[in-house]
mmCIF file of C-alpha atoms in Angstrom:
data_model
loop_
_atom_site.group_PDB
_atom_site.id
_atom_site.type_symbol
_atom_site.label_atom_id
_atom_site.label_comp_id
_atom_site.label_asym_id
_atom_site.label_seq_id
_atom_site.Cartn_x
_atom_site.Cartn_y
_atom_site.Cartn_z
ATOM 1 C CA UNK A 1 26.480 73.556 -87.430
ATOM 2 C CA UNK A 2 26.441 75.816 -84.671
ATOM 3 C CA UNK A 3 27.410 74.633 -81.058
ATOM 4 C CA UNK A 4 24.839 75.866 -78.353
ATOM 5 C CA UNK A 5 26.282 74.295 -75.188
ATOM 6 C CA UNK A 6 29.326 73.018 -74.362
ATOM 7 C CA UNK A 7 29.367 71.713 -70.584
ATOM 8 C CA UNK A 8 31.737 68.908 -68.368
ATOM 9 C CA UNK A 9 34.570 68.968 -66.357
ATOM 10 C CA UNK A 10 38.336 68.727 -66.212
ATOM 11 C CA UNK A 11 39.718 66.107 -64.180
ATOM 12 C CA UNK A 12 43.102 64.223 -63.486
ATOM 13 C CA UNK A 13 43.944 60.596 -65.031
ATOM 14 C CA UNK A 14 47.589 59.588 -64.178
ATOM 15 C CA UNK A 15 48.902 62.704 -63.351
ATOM 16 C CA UNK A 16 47.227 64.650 -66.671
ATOM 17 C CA UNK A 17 44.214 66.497 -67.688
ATOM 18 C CA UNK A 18 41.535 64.786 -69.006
ATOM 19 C CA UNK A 19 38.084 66.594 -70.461
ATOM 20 C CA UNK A 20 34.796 64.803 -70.146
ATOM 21 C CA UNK A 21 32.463 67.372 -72.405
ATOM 22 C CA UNK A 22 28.743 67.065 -73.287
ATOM 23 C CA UNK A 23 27.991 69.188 -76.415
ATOM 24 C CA UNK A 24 24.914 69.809 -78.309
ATOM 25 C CA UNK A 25 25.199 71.130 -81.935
ATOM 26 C CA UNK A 26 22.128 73.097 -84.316
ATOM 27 C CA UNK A 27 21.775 72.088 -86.913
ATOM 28 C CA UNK A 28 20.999 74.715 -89.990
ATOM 29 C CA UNK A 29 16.910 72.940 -90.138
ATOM 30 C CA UNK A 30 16.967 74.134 -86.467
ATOM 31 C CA UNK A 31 17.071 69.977 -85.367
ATOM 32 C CA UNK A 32 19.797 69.544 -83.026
ATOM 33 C CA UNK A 33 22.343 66.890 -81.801
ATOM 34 C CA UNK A 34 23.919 66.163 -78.505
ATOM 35 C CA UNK A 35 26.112 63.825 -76.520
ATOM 36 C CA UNK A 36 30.055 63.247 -75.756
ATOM 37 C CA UNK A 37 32.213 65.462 -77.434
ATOM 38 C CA UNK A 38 35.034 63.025 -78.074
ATOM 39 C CA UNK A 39 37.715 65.520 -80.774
ATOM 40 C CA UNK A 40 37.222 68.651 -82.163
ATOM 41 C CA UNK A 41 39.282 71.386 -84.335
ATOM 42 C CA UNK A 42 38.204 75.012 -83.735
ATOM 43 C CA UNK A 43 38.097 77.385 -86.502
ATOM 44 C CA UNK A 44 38.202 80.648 -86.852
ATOM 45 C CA UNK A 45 37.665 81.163 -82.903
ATOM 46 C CA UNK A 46 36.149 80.319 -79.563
ATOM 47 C CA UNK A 47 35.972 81.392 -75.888
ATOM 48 C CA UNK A 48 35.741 78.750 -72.725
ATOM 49 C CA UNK A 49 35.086 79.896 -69.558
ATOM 50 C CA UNK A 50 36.162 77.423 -66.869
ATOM 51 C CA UNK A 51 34.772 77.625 -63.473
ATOM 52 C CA UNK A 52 37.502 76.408 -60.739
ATOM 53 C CA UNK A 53 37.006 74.820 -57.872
ATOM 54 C CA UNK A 54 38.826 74.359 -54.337
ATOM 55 C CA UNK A 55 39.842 70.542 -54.852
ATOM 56 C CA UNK A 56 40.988 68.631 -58.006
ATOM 57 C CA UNK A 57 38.984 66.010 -59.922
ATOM 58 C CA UNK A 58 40.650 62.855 -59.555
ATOM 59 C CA UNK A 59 40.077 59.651 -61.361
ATOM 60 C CA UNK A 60 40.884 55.823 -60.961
ATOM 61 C CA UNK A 61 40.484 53.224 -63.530
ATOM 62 C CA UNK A 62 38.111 50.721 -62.199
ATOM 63 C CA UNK A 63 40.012 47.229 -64.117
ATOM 64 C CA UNK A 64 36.431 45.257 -63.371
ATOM 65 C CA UNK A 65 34.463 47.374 -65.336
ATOM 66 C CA UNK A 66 36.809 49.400 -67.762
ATOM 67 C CA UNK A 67 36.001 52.544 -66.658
ATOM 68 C CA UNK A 68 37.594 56.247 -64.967
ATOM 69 C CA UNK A 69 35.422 56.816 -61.805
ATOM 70 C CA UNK A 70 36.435 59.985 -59.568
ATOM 71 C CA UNK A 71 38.632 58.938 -56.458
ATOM 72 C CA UNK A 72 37.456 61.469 -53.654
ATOM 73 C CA UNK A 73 39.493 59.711 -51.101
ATOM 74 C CA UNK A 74 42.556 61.109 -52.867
ATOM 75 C CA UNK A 75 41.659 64.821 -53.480
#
């Protein structure tokens, strides 16, 4: 597999980082797979390049629904 595009943000849960990545993989048959990248081990090597930004990411667990949703009232 070869990964084509790795894209997201990094944002703050509790006081630490969290990564919400989209990834889309090739496949060798040139068919190709996408969605959530959820664990990965790198091998060999890899580059990132992160963009920053002038405020931080924050997000609050919303209890009703189970979910992180970004707090902008707290940046």
């Amino acid at each position: 597999m070869e990964i084509s595009n790795i894209t997201g943000n990094v944002s703050e849960v509790e006081g630490k980082p969290m990564l919400h990545l989209h990834i889309t993989l090739g496949r060798q048959d040139y068919t190709a797979l996408a969605g959530h990248l959820l664990d990965a081990k790198i091998r060999g090597a890899a580059e990132f390049i992160f963009y920053p930004l002038n405020t931080k990411l924050i997000k609050v667990k919303n209890e009703d629904i189970g979910l992180n949703f970004y707090d902008f009232e707290k940046q």
